[in-house]
Amino acid sequence: MQNARHPKTHRELCELACRFLRNNGFKVVFSDRFHAWTSCGEHPDALGFRNGASCLIEVKCSRSDFLADRKKVFRSEPEKGMGDWRFYLCEPGVITVADLPAGWGLLYAINGRVRKVHGWPGNHQWVVTVAKPFRANKQAECDYLFSALRRLEIRGVTENGADADRVQTYGL
């Protein structure tokens, strides 16, 4: 299956990943536009949180980008990375199921929609500890969330919920 239009940009795929996470029960979602210091140095393309689970989506626009990703310390040492569940999102042909590192899932972007190719759990599996393919670096996730909350506090959003709509629009 080919996309009907030009290949998606990294930014477009990141936006698609965030929308996909929100539509699949992740009520707190961060895009690649949000930069925060973390203990592991990871800067996710899309990171979502729901009760009892976190999900990281790494966007890849080219095979060379995917292959280079393996050199990152939090990929070679998965316990340093974020996300109880981790997925690659790309257009068909960039990554195949056979290419995936252990525990990773695969999502394809096809005509502006996300197709679940491999590893997407059933709704009840998200919070089952033994079902989670990774033991996420919870310190890094807390660092990330703290950075987001601190920015909201600085802007006064935590005192005045009326500004909450701005947060999603501007990505903090």
PDB file of C-alpha atoms in Angstrom, residues 5-113:
ATOM      1  CA  ARG A   5       0.279  11.866  -1.796  1.00  0.00           C
ATOM      2  CA  HIS A   6       3.890  12.841  -1.150  1.00  0.00           C
ATOM      3  CA  PRO A   7       5.772  11.182   1.727  1.00  0.00           C
ATOM      4  CA  LYS A   8       4.946  12.667   5.114  1.00  0.00           C
ATOM      5  CA  THR A   9       7.431  14.910   6.870  1.00  0.00           C
ATOM      6  CA  HIS A  10       8.774  14.095  10.312  1.00  0.00           C
ATOM      7  CA  ARG A  11       6.586  16.824  11.811  1.00  0.00           C
ATOM      8  CA  GLU A  12       3.453  15.475  10.083  1.00  0.00           C
ATOM      9  CA  LEU A  13       4.156  11.957  11.321  1.00  0.00           C
ATOM     10  CA  CYS A  14       4.742  13.239  14.872  1.00  0.00           C
ATOM     11  CA  GLU A  15       1.401  15.049  14.815  1.00  0.00           C
ATOM     12  CA  LEU A  16      -0.265  11.896  13.498  1.00  0.00           C
ATOM     13  CA  ALA A  17       1.358   9.859  16.309  1.00  0.00           C
ATOM     14  CA  CYS A  18       0.063  12.266  18.967  1.00  0.00           C
ATOM     15  CA  ARG A  19      -3.448  12.228  17.542  1.00  0.00           C
ATOM     16  CA  PHE A  20      -3.304   8.417  17.414  1.00  0.00           C
ATOM     17  CA  LEU A  21      -2.277   8.199  21.078  1.00  0.00           C
ATOM     18  CA  ARG A  22      -5.078  10.556  22.157  1.00  0.00           C
ATOM     19  CA  ASN A  23      -7.606   8.555  20.148  1.00  0.00           C
ATOM     20  CA  ASN A  24      -6.412   5.374  21.849  1.00  0.00           C
ATOM     21  CA  GLY A  25      -6.920   6.403  25.454  1.00  0.00           C
ATOM     22  CA  PHE A  26      -3.766   8.366  26.255  1.00  0.00           C
ATOM     23  CA  LYS A  27      -5.083  11.569  27.801  1.00  0.00           C
ATOM     24  CA  VAL A  28      -1.670  13.155  28.401  1.00  0.00           C
ATOM     25  CA  VAL A  29       0.389  13.325  25.206  1.00  0.00           C
ATOM     26  CA  PHE A  30       3.595  15.180  24.341  1.00  0.00           C
ATOM     27  CA  SER A  31       4.930  15.808  20.853  1.00  0.00           C
ATOM     28  CA  ASP A  32       8.500  16.246  19.650  1.00  0.00           C
ATOM     29  CA  ARG A  33       8.027  20.018  19.997  1.00  0.00           C
ATOM     30  CA  PHE A  34       8.233  19.641  23.775  1.00  0.00           C
ATOM     31  CA  HIS A  35      11.859  19.508  24.912  1.00  0.00           C
ATOM     32  CA  ALA A  36      12.676  18.581  28.480  1.00  0.00           C
ATOM     33  CA  TRP A  37      15.776  17.474  30.296  1.00  0.00           C
ATOM     34  CA  THR A  38      15.653  13.818  31.291  1.00  0.00           C
ATOM     35  CA  SER A  39      18.118  11.596  33.094  1.00  0.00           C
ATOM     36  CA  CYS A  40      18.498   9.448  29.956  1.00  0.00           C
ATOM     37  CA  GLY A  41      18.753  12.201  27.323  1.00  0.00           C
ATOM     38  CA  GLU A  42      15.803  10.845  25.348  1.00  0.00           C
ATOM     39  CA  HIS A  43      13.598  13.249  23.361  1.00  0.00           C
ATOM     40  CA  PRO A  44      10.554  11.277  22.197  1.00  0.00           C
ATOM     41  CA  ASP A  45       8.659  12.058  19.018  1.00  0.00           C
ATOM     42  CA  ALA A  46       5.405  11.198  20.810  1.00  0.00           C
ATOM     43  CA  LEU A  47       4.975  10.129  24.420  1.00  0.00           C
ATOM     44  CA  GLY A  48       1.617   9.320  25.953  1.00  0.00           C
ATOM     45  CA  PHE A  49       0.442   8.529  29.453  1.00  0.00           C
ATOM     46  CA  ARG A  50      -2.696   6.785  30.603  1.00  0.00           C
ATOM     47  CA  ASN A  51      -3.546   5.259  33.953  1.00  0.00           C
ATOM     48  CA  GLY A  52      -0.829   2.712  34.682  1.00  0.00           C
ATOM     49  CA  ALA A  53       1.020   2.864  31.368  1.00  0.00           C
ATOM     50  CA  SER A  54       3.239   4.972  29.147  1.00  0.00           C
ATOM     51  CA  CYS A  55       3.692   4.640  25.396  1.00  0.00           C
ATOM     52  CA  LEU A  56       6.518   6.020  23.274  1.00  0.00           C
ATOM     53  CA  ILE A  57       6.243   6.386  19.505  1.00  0.00           C
ATOM     54  CA  GLU A  58       9.438   6.976  17.566  1.00  0.00           C
ATOM     55  CA  VAL A  59       8.866   8.369  14.060  1.00  0.00           C
ATOM     56  CA  LYS A  60      11.121   7.296  11.212  1.00  0.00           C
ATOM     57  CA  CYS A  61      11.056   8.857   7.740  1.00  0.00           C
ATOM     58  CA  SER A  62      13.940   6.844   6.314  1.00  0.00           C
ATOM     59  CA  ARG A  63      15.633   3.502   6.743  1.00  0.00           C
ATOM     60  CA  SER A  64      18.960   5.191   7.524  1.00  0.00           C
ATOM     61  CA  ASP A  65      17.305   7.110  10.385  1.00  0.00           C
ATOM     62  CA  PHE A  66      15.914   3.832  11.731  1.00  0.00           C
ATOM     63  CA  LEU A  67      19.317   2.124  11.558  1.00  0.00           C
ATOM     64  CA  ALA A  68      21.026   5.088  13.259  1.00  0.00           C
ATOM     65  CA  ASP A  69      18.469   4.901  16.085  1.00  0.00           C
ATOM     66  CA  ARG A  70      20.054   1.658  17.305  1.00  0.00           C
ATOM     67  CA  LYS A  71      23.189   3.554  18.354  1.00  0.00           C
ATOM     68  CA  LYS A  72      21.384   5.622  20.990  1.00  0.00           C
ATOM     69  CA  VAL A  73      22.233   4.528  24.534  1.00  0.00           C
ATOM     70  CA  PHE A  74      18.582   4.185  25.556  1.00  0.00           C
ATOM     71  CA  ARG A  75      18.019   1.822  22.603  1.00  0.00           C
ATOM     72  CA  SER A  76      21.037  -0.388  23.289  1.00  0.00           C
ATOM     73  CA  GLU A  77      20.149  -0.322  27.006  1.00  0.00           C
ATOM     74  CA  PRO A  78      16.309  -0.386  26.965  1.00  0.00           C
ATOM     75  CA  GLU A  79      15.999   0.047  30.733  1.00  0.00           C
ATOM     76  CA  LYS A  80      17.272   3.624  30.273  1.00  0.00           C
ATOM     77  CA  GLY A  81      14.486   4.532  27.832  1.00  0.00           C
ATOM     78  CA  MET A  82      10.984   5.852  28.343  1.00  0.00           C
ATOM     79  CA  GLY A  83       7.764   4.006  27.569  1.00  0.00           C
ATOM     80  CA  ASP A  84       6.354   0.757  28.932  1.00  0.00           C
ATOM     81  CA  TRP A  85       5.293   0.201  25.335  1.00  0.00           C
ATOM     82  CA  ARG A  86       7.412   1.390  22.393  1.00  0.00           C
ATOM     83  CA  PHE A  87       6.523   1.665  18.729  1.00  0.00           C
ATOM     84  CA  TYR A  88       8.028   2.842  15.494  1.00  0.00           C
ATOM     85  CA  LEU A  89       5.749   4.819  13.170  1.00  0.00           C
ATOM     86  CA  CYS A  90       6.727   5.085   9.531  1.00  0.00           C
ATOM     87  CA  GLU A  91       5.328   4.796   6.053  1.00  0.00           C
ATOM     88  CA  PRO A  92       5.178   1.256   4.615  1.00  0.00           C
ATOM     89  CA  GLY A  93       8.499  -0.005   3.312  1.00  0.00           C
ATOM     90  CA  VAL A  94      10.745   1.889   5.724  1.00  0.00           C
ATOM     91  CA  ILE A  95      10.642  -0.700   8.532  1.00  0.00           C
ATOM     92  CA  THR A  96       9.289  -4.264   8.526  1.00  0.00           C
ATOM     93  CA  VAL A  97       8.293  -6.456  11.464  1.00  0.00           C
ATOM     94  CA  ALA A  98      11.469  -8.497  10.922  1.00  0.00           C
ATOM     95  CA  ASP A  99      13.558  -5.325  11.509  1.00  0.00           C
ATOM     96  CA  LEU A 100      12.128  -4.598  14.951  1.00  0.00           C
ATOM     97  CA  PRO A 101      14.234  -4.813  18.093  1.00  0.00           C
ATOM     98  CA  ALA A 102      12.847  -7.113  20.797  1.00  0.00           C
ATOM     99  CA  GLY A 103       9.693  -5.740  22.420  1.00  0.00           C
ATOM    100  CA  TRP A 104       9.035  -3.002  19.870  1.00  0.00           C
ATOM    101  CA  GLY A 105       5.828  -2.633  17.906  1.00  0.00           C
ATOM    102  CA  LEU A 106       5.211  -1.202  14.461  1.00  0.00           C
ATOM    103  CA  LEU A 107       2.675   1.300  13.153  1.00  0.00           C
ATOM    104  CA  TYR A 108       2.273   2.405   9.540  1.00  0.00           C
ATOM    105  CA  ALA A 109       1.079   5.813   8.375  1.00  0.00           C
ATOM    106  CA  ILE A 110      -1.185   5.281   5.385  1.00  0.00           C
ATOM    107  CA  ASN A 111      -3.185   8.122   3.834  1.00  0.00           C
ATOM    108  CA  GLY A 112      -3.224  10.194   7.016  1.00  0.00           C
ATOM    109  CA  ARG A 113      -4.220   7.314   9.292  1.00  0.00           C
TER     110      ARG A 113
END
